[in-house]
mmCIF file of C-alpha atoms and ligand atoms in Angstrom:
data_model
loop_
_atom_site.group_PDB
_atom_site.id
_atom_site.type_symbol
_atom_site.label_atom_id
_atom_site.label_comp_id
_atom_site.label_asym_id
_atom_site.label_seq_id
_atom_site.Cartn_x
_atom_site.Cartn_y
_atom_site.Cartn_z
ATOM 1 C CA UNK A 1 197.358 -135.802 325.990
ATOM 2 C CA UNK A 2 195.295 -136.964 323.007
ATOM 3 C CA UNK A 3 194.111 -133.453 322.161
ATOM 4 C CA UNK A 4 196.445 -130.862 323.572
ATOM 5 C CA UNK A 5 195.365 -127.492 324.772
ATOM 6 C CA UNK A 6 197.870 -126.012 322.306
ATOM 7 C CA UNK A 7 200.250 -127.171 319.691
ATOM 8 C CA UNK A 8 202.800 -125.258 317.581
ATOM 9 C CA UNK A 9 202.769 -125.377 313.779
ATOM 10 C CA UNK A 10 206.121 -125.755 312.262
ATOM 11 C CA UNK A 11 206.571 -126.216 308.498
ATOM 12 C CA UNK A 12 209.468 -127.929 306.660
ATOM 13 C CA UNK A 13 210.384 -124.340 305.347
ATOM 14 C CA UNK A 14 210.805 -123.169 308.827
ATOM 15 C CA UNK A 15 212.879 -126.260 309.738
ATOM 16 C CA UNK A 16 215.131 -125.727 306.959
ATOM 17 C CA UNK A 17 215.597 -122.017 307.790
ATOM 18 C CA UNK A 18 216.788 -122.992 311.249
ATOM 19 C CA UNK A 19 219.066 -125.733 309.947
ATOM 20 C CA UNK A 20 220.519 -123.339 307.436
ATOM 21 C CA UNK A 21 221.274 -120.769 310.317
ATOM 22 C CA UNK A 22 222.915 -123.487 312.462
ATOM 23 C CA UNK A 23 225.284 -124.165 309.512
ATOM 24 C CA UNK A 24 226.056 -120.365 309.136
ATOM 25 C CA UNK A 25 228.796 -118.616 310.990
ATOM 26 C CA UNK A 26 226.610 -116.473 313.096
ATOM 27 C CA UNK A 27 224.477 -117.783 315.944
ATOM 28 C CA UNK A 28 223.836 -114.560 317.672
ATOM 29 C CA UNK A 29 223.556 -110.804 316.908
ATOM 30 C CA UNK A 30 223.652 -111.460 313.117
ATOM 31 C CA UNK A 31 221.591 -110.790 310.121
ATOM 32 C CA UNK A 32 218.670 -112.749 311.151
ATOM 33 C CA UNK A 33 218.063 -110.607 314.123
ATOM 34 C CA UNK A 34 218.176 -107.564 311.894
ATOM 35 C CA UNK A 35 215.816 -109.079 309.453
ATOM 36 C CA UNK A 36 213.452 -110.279 312.023
ATOM 37 C CA UNK A 37 213.250 -106.896 313.662
ATOM 38 C CA UNK A 38 212.825 -105.131 310.402
ATOM 39 C CA UNK A 39 209.988 -107.496 309.177
ATOM 40 C CA UNK A 40 208.289 -107.174 312.594
ATOM 41 C CA UNK A 41 208.473 -103.313 312.536
ATOM 42 C CA UNK A 42 207.048 -103.301 309.052
ATOM 43 C CA UNK A 43 204.276 -105.631 309.914
ATOM 44 C CA UNK A 44 203.155 -103.674 313.026
ATOM 45 C CA UNK A 45 203.725 -100.274 311.428
ATOM 46 C CA UNK A 46 206.198 -99.295 314.128
ATOM 47 C CA UNK A 47 209.339 -97.373 313.337
ATOM 48 C CA UNK A 48 211.529 -99.647 315.538
ATOM 49 C CA UNK A 49 211.469 -103.218 316.874
ATOM 50 C CA UNK A 50 213.865 -104.819 319.224
ATOM 51 C CA UNK A 51 213.721 -108.674 319.623
ATOM 52 C CA UNK A 52 214.261 -110.198 322.944
ATOM 53 C CA UNK A 53 214.563 -113.766 324.426
ATOM 54 C CA UNK A 54 211.005 -113.589 325.800
ATOM 55 C CA UNK A 55 207.958 -111.418 325.984
ATOM 56 C CA UNK A 56 208.571 -110.927 329.593
ATOM 57 C CA UNK A 57 212.165 -109.567 328.946
ATOM 58 C CA UNK A 58 210.676 -107.230 326.319
ATOM 59 C CA UNK A 59 208.181 -105.884 328.905
ATOM 60 C CA UNK A 60 210.848 -105.569 331.493
ATOM 61 C CA UNK A 61 212.927 -103.489 328.939
ATOM 62 C CA UNK A 62 209.860 -101.328 328.253
ATOM 63 C CA UNK A 63 209.301 -100.568 331.990
ATOM 64 C CA UNK A 64 213.004 -99.688 332.369
ATOM 65 C CA UNK A 65 213.206 -97.614 329.252
ATOM 66 C CA UNK A 66 210.300 -95.557 330.506
ATOM 67 C CA UNK A 67 212.081 -95.055 333.772
ATOM 68 C CA UNK A 68 209.186 -96.344 335.939
ATOM 69 C CA UNK A 69 210.745 -96.962 339.222
ATOM 70 C CA UNK A 70 210.158 -97.334 343.193
ATOM 71 C CA UNK A 71 207.430 -94.870 344.208
ATOM 72 C CA UNK A 72 205.754 -94.905 340.793
ATOM 73 C CA UNK A 73 202.249 -96.417 340.326
ATOM 74 C CA UNK A 74 201.450 -98.263 337.179
ATOM 75 C CA UNK A 75 197.902 -98.968 336.384
ATOM 76 C CA UNK A 76 197.209 -102.364 334.818
ATOM 77 C CA UNK A 77 194.711 -105.278 334.635
ATOM 78 C CA UNK A 78 194.280 -108.149 337.249
ATOM 79 C CA UNK A 79 193.031 -110.425 334.494
ATOM 80 C CA UNK A 80 196.188 -111.407 332.783
ATOM 81 C CA UNK A 81 199.223 -113.567 332.887
ATOM 82 C CA UNK A 82 201.300 -112.867 335.921
ATOM 83 C CA UNK A 83 204.123 -111.484 333.678
ATOM 84 C CA UNK A 84 202.367 -108.278 332.806
ATOM 85 C CA UNK A 85 202.317 -107.082 336.396
ATOM 86 C CA UNK A 86 205.718 -108.746 337.467
ATOM 87 C CA UNK A 87 207.470 -106.377 334.902
ATOM 88 C CA UNK A 88 206.375 -103.609 337.205
ATOM 89 C CA UNK A 89 207.647 -105.323 340.415
ATOM 90 C CA UNK A 90 211.051 -105.983 338.728
ATOM 91 C CA UNK A 91 211.671 -102.185 338.956
ATOM 92 C CA UNK A 92 210.199 -101.845 342.404
ATOM 93 C CA UNK A 93 207.249 -99.886 340.978
ATOM 94 C CA UNK A 94 203.759 -100.504 342.308
ATOM 95 C CA UNK A 95 201.135 -102.183 340.190
ATOM 96 C CA UNK A 96 197.629 -100.664 340.702
ATOM 97 C CA UNK A 97 195.002 -102.862 339.533
ATOM 98 C CA UNK A 98 191.751 -101.755 337.729
ATOM 99 C CA UNK A 99 188.852 -104.165 337.359
ATOM 100 C CA UNK A 100 187.992 -105.345 334.009
ATOM 101 C CA UNK A 101 184.838 -105.269 331.586
ATOM 102 C CA UNK A 102 182.710 -108.378 332.116
ATOM 103 C CA UNK A 103 182.192 -108.832 328.365
ATOM 104 C CA UNK A 104 185.505 -108.227 326.803
ATOM 105 C CA UNK A 105 187.511 -109.257 329.893
ATOM 106 C CA UNK A 106 190.029 -106.184 329.193
ATOM 107 C CA UNK A 107 190.650 -103.446 331.604
ATOM 108 C CA UNK A 108 187.478 -101.360 332.089
ATOM 109 C CA UNK A 109 188.464 -97.826 330.831
ATOM 110 C CA UNK A 110 185.642 -96.252 332.853
ATOM 111 C CA UNK A 111 187.218 -97.279 336.029
ATOM 112 C CA UNK A 112 190.736 -95.979 335.346
ATOM 113 C CA UNK A 113 190.526 -92.356 336.282
ATOM 114 C CA UNK A 114 189.474 -93.269 339.852
ATOM 115 C CA UNK A 115 192.600 -95.166 340.319
ATOM 116 C CA UNK A 116 194.998 -92.255 339.341
ATOM 117 C CA UNK A 117 196.963 -90.733 342.216
ATOM 118 C CA UNK A 118 199.690 -88.105 342.172
ATOM 119 C CA UNK A 119 202.061 -91.186 341.922
ATOM 120 C CA UNK A 120 200.607 -92.630 338.886
ATOM 121 C CA UNK A 121 203.124 -92.754 335.966
ATOM 122 C CA UNK A 122 201.937 -95.223 333.506
ATOM 123 C CA UNK A 123 199.323 -97.716 332.153
ATOM 124 C CA UNK A 124 200.070 -101.303 331.044
ATOM 125 C CA UNK A 125 197.231 -102.133 328.806
ATOM 126 C CA UNK A 126 196.958 -105.861 328.077
ATOM 127 C CA UNK A 127 195.118 -107.100 325.016
ATOM 128 C CA UNK A 128 193.753 -110.192 326.687
ATOM 129 C CA UNK A 129 193.258 -113.285 324.558
ATOM 130 C CA UNK A 130 194.061 -111.324 321.353
ATOM 131 C CA UNK A 131 191.183 -108.869 321.752
ATOM 132 C CA UNK A 132 192.356 -105.238 321.828
ATOM 133 C CA UNK A 133 191.965 -103.305 324.938
ATOM 134 C CA UNK A 134 190.201 -100.018 324.589
ATOM 135 C CA UNK A 135 193.153 -97.973 323.332
ATOM 136 C CA UNK A 136 191.317 -94.867 322.241
ATOM 137 C CA UNK A 137 189.966 -94.272 325.780
ATOM 138 C CA UNK A 138 193.281 -95.316 327.386
ATOM 139 C CA UNK A 139 195.176 -92.818 325.119
ATOM 140 C CA UNK A 140 192.762 -89.930 325.963
ATOM 141 C CA UNK A 141 193.225 -90.714 329.686
ATOM 142 C CA UNK A 142 196.939 -90.824 329.384
ATOM 143 C CA UNK A 143 197.156 -87.499 327.550
ATOM 144 C CA UNK A 144 194.836 -85.916 330.172
ATOM 145 C CA UNK A 145 197.008 -87.093 333.181
ATOM 146 C CA UNK A 146 200.422 -87.105 331.269
ATOM 147 C CA UNK A 147 200.980 -90.905 331.771
ATOM 148 C CA UNK A 148 202.988 -93.272 329.663
ATOM 149 C CA UNK A 149 201.467 -96.158 327.974
ATOM 150 C CA UNK A 150 202.985 -99.618 327.438
ATOM 151 C CA UNK A 151 201.028 -102.312 325.658
ATOM 152 C CA UNK A 152 201.188 -105.874 326.552
ATOM 153 C CA UNK A 153 200.380 -107.435 323.158
ATOM 154 C CA UNK A 154 201.880 -110.843 324.071
ATOM 155 C CA UNK A 155 198.555 -112.536 323.230
ATOM 156 C CA UNK A 156 197.803 -110.311 320.330
ATOM 157 C CA UNK A 157 200.077 -110.337 317.324
ATOM 158 C CA UNK A 158 198.050 -109.167 314.525
ATOM 159 C CA UNK A 159 195.148 -107.745 316.260
ATOM 160 C CA UNK A 160 194.012 -104.265 315.088
ATOM 161 C CA UNK A 161 191.742 -101.357 316.127
ATOM 162 C CA UNK A 162 190.293 -100.135 312.930
ATOM 163 C CA UNK A 163 193.520 -100.453 310.963
ATOM 164 C CA UNK A 164 195.993 -99.692 313.549
ATOM 165 C CA UNK A 165 197.889 -102.630 314.987
ATOM 166 C CA UNK A 166 197.922 -103.034 318.706
ATOM 167 C CA UNK A 167 201.280 -102.416 320.241
ATOM 168 C CA UNK A 168 201.486 -99.059 318.326
ATOM 169 C CA UNK A 169 199.144 -96.862 320.440
ATOM 170 C CA UNK A 170 201.348 -96.027 323.166
ATOM 171 C CA UNK A 171 204.918 -95.427 323.967
ATOM 172 C CA UNK A 172 206.026 -98.856 323.694
ATOM 173 C CA UNK A 173 204.302 -102.324 322.816
ATOM 174 C CA UNK A 174 205.518 -105.894 323.436
ATOM 175 C CA UNK A 175 204.856 -109.183 321.806
ATOM 176 C CA UNK A 176 205.744 -112.806 322.829
ATOM 177 C CA UNK A 177 206.643 -115.810 320.733
ATOM 178 C CA UNK A 178 206.258 -118.673 323.312
ATOM 179 C CA UNK A 179 205.080 -121.909 321.433
ATOM 180 C CA UNK A 180 201.393 -121.328 322.496
ATOM 181 C CA UNK A 181 201.100 -117.855 320.889
ATOM 182 C CA UNK A 182 200.056 -117.116 317.282
ATOM 183 C CA UNK A 183 203.548 -117.206 316.024
ATOM 184 C CA UNK A 184 206.484 -118.799 317.810
ATOM 185 C CA UNK A 185 210.344 -118.673 318.007
ATOM 186 C CA UNK A 186 210.432 -121.354 320.648
ATOM 187 C CA UNK A 187 211.069 -118.549 323.311
ATOM 188 C CA UNK A 188 211.108 -114.953 322.212
ATOM 189 C CA UNK A 189 209.644 -111.534 322.377
ATOM 190 C CA UNK A 190 209.684 -108.046 320.653
ATOM 191 C CA UNK A 191 209.390 -104.541 321.757
ATOM 192 C CA UNK A 192 208.116 -101.956 319.213
ATOM 193 C CA UNK A 193 208.114 -98.266 319.508
ATOM 194 C CA UNK A 194 208.119 -95.110 317.407
ATOM 195 C CA UNK A 195 210.490 -93.555 319.975
ATOM 196 C CA UNK A 196 214.029 -93.670 318.816
ATOM 197 C CA UNK A 197 215.368 -93.124 322.486
ATOM 198 C CA UNK A 198 213.437 -95.944 323.688
ATOM 199 C CA UNK A 199 214.394 -98.247 321.020
ATOM 200 C CA UNK A 200 218.100 -97.431 321.662
ATOM 201 C CA UNK A 201 217.965 -97.918 325.194
ATOM 202 C CA UNK A 202 215.949 -101.220 324.976
ATOM 203 C CA UNK A 203 218.522 -102.506 322.529
ATOM 204 C CA UNK A 204 221.485 -101.575 324.620
ATOM 205 C CA UNK A 205 219.908 -102.937 327.728
ATOM 206 C CA UNK A 206 219.243 -106.252 325.942
ATOM 207 C CA UNK A 207 222.834 -106.632 325.238
ATOM 208 C CA UNK A 208 224.619 -105.926 328.620
ATOM 209 C CA UNK A 209 224.320 -102.205 328.329
ATOM 210 C CA UNK A 210 226.457 -102.015 325.353
ATOM 211 C CA UNK A 211 226.148 -99.466 322.660
ATOM 212 C CA UNK A 212 226.139 -101.009 319.288
ATOM 213 C CA UNK A 213 229.150 -99.059 318.300
ATOM 214 C CA UNK A 214 231.104 -99.881 321.401
ATOM 215 C CA UNK A 215 233.606 -102.640 321.822
ATOM 216 C CA UNK A 216 232.504 -105.889 323.763
ATOM 217 C CA UNK A 217 233.823 -104.873 327.046
ATOM 218 C CA UNK A 218 232.368 -101.341 327.317
ATOM 219 C CA UNK A 219 229.102 -101.075 329.065
ATOM 220 C CA UNK A 220 227.201 -97.725 329.212
ATOM 221 C CA UNK A 221 224.681 -98.865 331.584
ATOM 222 C CA UNK A 222 223.320 -101.680 333.611
ATOM 223 C CA UNK A 223 222.093 -104.291 331.046
ATOM 224 C CA UNK A 224 220.892 -107.736 330.882
ATOM 225 C CA UNK A 225 221.305 -110.728 328.489
ATOM 226 C CA UNK A 226 217.957 -110.669 326.841
ATOM 227 C CA UNK A 227 219.311 -111.413 323.356
ATOM 228 C CA UNK A 228 217.339 -113.486 320.782
ATOM 229 C CA UNK A 229 219.550 -116.006 318.955
ATOM 230 C CA UNK A 230 219.882 -116.150 315.282
ATOM 231 C CA UNK A 231 218.417 -119.649 315.358
ATOM 232 C CA UNK A 232 215.207 -118.271 317.056
ATOM 233 C CA UNK A 233 215.130 -115.321 314.715
ATOM 234 C CA UNK A 234 215.320 -117.530 311.587
ATOM 235 C CA UNK A 235 212.150 -119.429 312.845
ATOM 236 C CA UNK A 236 210.444 -116.054 313.723
ATOM 237 C CA UNK A 237 211.071 -114.573 310.198
ATOM 238 C CA UNK A 238 209.473 -117.667 308.457
ATOM 239 C CA UNK A 239 206.499 -117.725 310.985
ATOM 240 C CA UNK A 240 205.837 -114.140 310.540
ATOM 241 C CA UNK A 241 205.597 -114.658 306.736
ATOM 242 C CA UNK A 242 202.688 -116.913 307.495
ATOM 243 C CA UNK A 243 200.963 -114.606 310.083
ATOM 244 C CA UNK A 244 197.885 -113.891 307.888
ATOM 245 C CA UNK A 245 197.052 -117.622 307.078
ATOM 246 C CA UNK A 246 197.853 -118.413 310.665
ATOM 247 C CA UNK A 247 195.304 -115.936 312.006
ATOM 248 C CA UNK A 248 192.744 -116.980 309.408
ATOM 249 C CA UNK A 249 193.098 -120.682 310.635
ATOM 250 C CA UNK A 250 192.662 -119.653 314.164
ATOM 251 C CA UNK A 251 189.686 -117.527 313.547
ATOM 252 C CA UNK A 252 188.152 -120.410 311.712
ATOM 253 C CA UNK A 253 188.606 -122.747 314.546
ATOM 254 C CA UNK A 254 187.141 -120.100 316.932
ATOM 255 C CA UNK A 255 183.948 -119.989 314.460
ATOM 256 C CA UNK A 256 183.715 -123.792 314.415
ATOM 257 C CA UNK A 257 183.631 -123.902 318.204
ATOM 258 C CA UNK A 258 180.969 -121.316 318.429
ATOM 259 C CA UNK A 259 178.871 -122.948 315.699
ATOM 260 C CA UNK A 260 179.108 -126.264 317.597
ATOM 261 C CA UNK A 261 178.415 -124.979 321.054
ATOM 262 C CA UNK A 262 175.927 -122.272 320.217
ATOM 263 C CA UNK A 263 172.629 -122.806 321.963
ATOM 264 C CA UNK A 264 174.192 -124.451 325.017
ATOM 265 C CA UNK A 265 172.541 -122.350 327.744
ATOM 266 C CA UNK A 266 175.223 -123.295 330.213
ATOM 267 C CA UNK A 267 177.899 -121.436 328.346
ATOM 268 C CA UNK A 268 178.748 -117.916 327.292
ATOM 269 C CA UNK A 269 180.794 -118.024 324.095
ATOM 270 C CA UNK A 270 183.489 -115.580 322.953
ATOM 271 C CA UNK A 271 182.248 -113.094 320.416
ATOM 272 C CA UNK A 272 183.932 -113.620 316.996
ATOM 273 C CA UNK A 273 183.254 -110.136 315.760
ATOM 274 C CA UNK A 274 183.962 -107.080 317.861
ATOM 275 C CA UNK A 275 183.094 -103.589 316.729
ATOM 276 C CA UNK A 276 186.013 -101.672 314.969
ATOM 277 C CA UNK A 277 188.555 -104.215 315.704
ATOM 278 C CA UNK A 278 190.084 -107.365 314.501
ATOM 279 C CA UNK A 279 190.619 -110.158 317.032
ATOM 280 C CA UNK A 280 193.937 -112.118 316.685
ATOM 281 C CA UNK A 281 192.760 -115.558 318.316
ATOM 282 C CA UNK A 282 195.166 -116.669 321.033
ATOM 283 C CA UNK A 283 193.012 -119.181 322.956
ATOM 284 C CA UNK A 284 189.513 -120.165 322.830
ATOM 285 C CA UNK A 285 187.928 -119.503 326.258
ATOM 286 C CA UNK A 286 184.267 -120.051 327.111
ATOM 287 C CA UNK A 287 182.578 -119.212 330.481
ATOM 288 C CA UNK A 288 180.159 -121.430 332.321
ATOM 289 C CA UNK A 289 176.868 -119.464 333.095
ATOM 290 C CA UNK A 290 176.277 -117.783 336.429
ATOM 291 C CA UNK A 291 174.788 -120.753 338.230
ATOM 292 C CA UNK A 292 178.035 -122.701 338.043
ATOM 293 C CA UNK A 293 180.443 -122.696 340.962
ATOM 294 C CA UNK A 294 184.182 -122.439 340.772
ATOM 295 C CA UNK A 295 184.321 -126.060 342.233
ATOM 296 C CA UNK A 296 182.020 -127.305 339.464
ATOM 297 C CA UNK A 297 184.326 -125.526 336.855
ATOM 298 C CA UNK A 298 187.483 -126.915 338.451
ATOM 299 C CA UNK A 299 185.917 -130.549 338.345
ATOM 300 C CA UNK A 300 184.985 -130.091 334.624
ATOM 301 C CA UNK A 301 188.555 -129.114 333.813
ATOM 302 C CA UNK A 302 190.024 -132.054 335.774
ATOM 303 C CA UNK A 303 187.788 -134.442 334.191
ATOM 304 C CA UNK A 304 188.657 -133.140 330.663
ATOM 305 C CA UNK A 305 192.223 -133.630 331.318
ATOM 306 C CA UNK A 306 191.559 -137.138 332.531
ATOM 307 C CA UNK A 307 189.820 -137.799 329.286
ATOM 308 C CA UNK A 308 193.049 -136.595 327.844
ATOM 309 C CA UNK A 309 191.605 -133.332 326.402
ATOM 310 C CA UNK A 310 193.713 -130.368 327.342
ATOM 311 C CA UNK A 311 191.851 -127.744 329.142
ATOM 312 C CA UNK A 312 192.923 -124.673 331.294
ATOM 313 C CA UNK A 313 191.644 -122.212 333.726
ATOM 314 C CA UNK A 314 192.520 -118.860 331.951
ATOM 315 C CA UNK A 315 193.352 -116.735 334.171
ATOM 316 C CA UNK A 316 193.798 -116.998 337.741
ATOM 317 C CA UNK A 317 193.750 -113.255 338.750
ATOM 318 C CA UNK A 318 197.077 -111.689 339.305
ATOM 319 C CA UNK A 319 196.141 -110.038 342.725
ATOM 320 C CA UNK A 320 195.242 -113.396 344.124
ATOM 321 C CA UNK A 321 198.516 -115.018 343.300
ATOM 322 C CA UNK A 322 200.109 -115.976 346.707
ATOM 323 C CA UNK A 323 203.034 -113.455 346.541
ATOM 324 C CA UNK A 324 200.782 -110.711 345.484
ATOM 325 C CA UNK A 325 198.491 -111.324 348.259
ATOM 326 C CA UNK A 326 201.497 -111.442 350.734
ATOM 327 C CA UNK A 327 203.212 -108.267 349.275
ATOM 328 C CA UNK A 328 200.124 -106.137 348.873
ATOM 329 C CA UNK A 329 197.420 -107.700 351.099
ATOM 330 C CA UNK A 330 194.927 -108.381 348.326
ATOM 331 C CA UNK A 331 191.978 -110.540 349.204
ATOM 332 C CA UNK A 332 189.181 -112.251 347.451
ATOM 333 C CA UNK A 333 186.622 -109.753 346.449
ATOM 334 C CA UNK A 334 189.116 -106.906 345.561
ATOM 335 C CA UNK A 335 188.355 -107.083 341.990
ATOM 336 C CA UNK A 336 185.064 -108.867 341.748
ATOM 337 C CA UNK A 337 184.455 -108.833 337.945
ATOM 338 C CA UNK A 338 187.842 -110.273 337.174
ATOM 339 C CA UNK A 339 187.553 -112.869 339.889
ATOM 340 C CA UNK A 340 183.870 -113.806 338.917
ATOM 341 C CA UNK A 341 184.801 -114.215 335.173
ATOM 342 C CA UNK A 342 188.085 -116.054 335.987
ATOM 343 C CA UNK A 343 186.206 -118.633 338.192
ATOM 344 C CA UNK A 344 183.940 -119.690 335.357
ATOM 345 C CA UNK A 345 186.517 -119.545 332.494
ATOM 346 C CA UNK A 346 187.730 -122.621 330.674
ATOM 347 C CA UNK A 347 190.155 -122.743 327.766
ATOM 348 C CA UNK A 348 189.456 -125.526 325.218
ATOM 349 C CA UNK A 349 191.971 -127.130 322.891
ATOM 350 C CA UNK A 350 193.051 -124.473 320.359
ATOM 351 C CA UNK A 351 195.699 -124.604 317.690
ATOM 352 C CA UNK A 352 195.980 -123.935 313.964
ATOM 353 C CA UNK A 353 195.576 -127.491 312.938
ATOM 354 C CA UNK A 354 193.026 -128.976 315.231
ATOM 355 C CA UNK A 355 190.600 -131.015 313.118
ATOM 356 C CA UNK A 356 186.857 -130.916 312.861
ATOM 357 C CA UNK A 357 186.698 -134.428 314.394
ATOM 358 C CA UNK A 358 188.923 -133.161 317.263
ATOM 359 C CA UNK A 359 186.674 -130.158 317.932
ATOM 360 C CA UNK A 360 183.706 -132.544 317.907
ATOM 361 C CA UNK A 361 185.352 -134.918 320.526
ATOM 362 C CA UNK A 362 186.200 -131.897 322.639
ATOM 363 C CA UNK A 363 182.671 -130.450 322.480
ATOM 364 C CA UNK A 364 181.029 -133.837 322.946
ATOM 365 C CA UNK A 365 182.901 -134.616 326.022
ATOM 366 C CA UNK A 366 182.674 -131.043 327.303
ATOM 367 C CA UNK A 367 178.893 -130.944 327.087
ATOM 368 C CA UNK A 368 178.661 -134.366 328.649
ATOM 369 C CA UNK A 369 180.703 -133.452 331.483
ATOM 370 C CA UNK A 370 178.853 -129.972 332.075
ATOM 371 C CA UNK A 371 175.579 -131.846 332.324
ATOM 372 C CA UNK A 372 177.062 -134.421 334.862
ATOM 373 C CA UNK A 373 178.170 -131.788 337.218
ATOM 374 C CA UNK A 374 174.919 -129.736 337.204
HETATM 375 C C1 PLP B 1 202.660 -114.862 327.353
HETATM 376 C C2 PLP B 1 202.413 -113.648 327.893
HETATM 377 C C3 PLP B 1 203.666 -112.821 328.422
HETATM 378 C C4 PLP B 1 204.963 -113.255 328.396
HETATM 379 O O1 PLP B 1 205.520 -113.872 327.384
HETATM 380 P P1 PLP B 1 206.725 -114.758 327.532
HETATM 381 O O2 PLP B 1 207.248 -114.880 326.239
HETATM 382 O O3 PLP B 1 206.137 -116.224 328.099
HETATM 383 O O4 PLP B 1 207.710 -114.340 328.484
HETATM 384 C C5 PLP B 1 203.307 -111.630 328.928
HETATM 385 N N1 PLP B 1 202.118 -111.073 328.944
HETATM 386 C C6 PLP B 1 200.996 -111.914 328.565
HETATM 387 C C7 PLP B 1 199.575 -111.391 328.693
HETATM 388 C C8 PLP B 1 201.137 -113.128 327.979
HETATM 389 O O5 PLP B 1 200.122 -113.983 327.707
#
């Protein structure tokens, strides 16, 4: 791929920190883990942070720590990465999807109350593409109906509503550090919470159900191996130190794309500024205007990739994934806003160090291909 969809950005300092850890005595459950957790808690303003080996495992721990189980319904969005609803299925609880807002692509808070039943226990709010979900409204609804809140902030490290970091509005929030996210540990995730019991349970379940004070072969409860190695943590600590310049670079890339593509009547561009919030740019996704079909979108994506420009269809709605259709009987048309937006969405190459010349190549090819399919 000449211009990839995403690319990680690792400095020599970060490489040196990883090498130094490799030469140390501890490769797991050591000082780097504690340092990474402390730094992340401080960055988000949460009281506790528990590092895990993926965002998905952090989300699973959040679901378990809140005791969501078979018979419980959990409200969430169909317009997300499949992991955000899968974590509900891991504990045999039932995801209940609520359609999204066509502009923000986040869950439409005005539709949530209609989806609440006697079985509803929680809401998993996802901050899609690094844009904050309507947390003030969600918190209000959760208080009214006594529901728990988990925030899936896997795409939103550094996003804020007013001055409060996403991930800290509910009972627990999770972040992810896969290589395409704002900061990376290779693989990795983090659970944050102000609740000491949730933090203690998550940290115990991450480590095979062991209490920190226990010996290695004493297991208080069913646990998992969701530990993040010292090597990953060493990288995470250094990446987190650069979070502000990284977010600034990403926002600047989004601005350049918008400047270049503005005025193209075939495209709906993402907003750079959102009222009362700070967006943390995860991907740059444009939508084709309403007169384009899904087949035309797919053809453009395919041709972009043939031109060695990484392009993606962000997202394929979760309820239409084959195993969700099969398990719950979802069909096309169940969540029309999410489906309509998903059919016309295209993610363009987006990474910290994409050059102006690369952006120009992407946009020039993209505009040409759009004209050709019309
Ligand atoms: C990336 C992502 C996850 C999962 O993170 P992993 O580290 O890949 O397990 C969960 N939810 C959303 C919305 C994501 O984008």
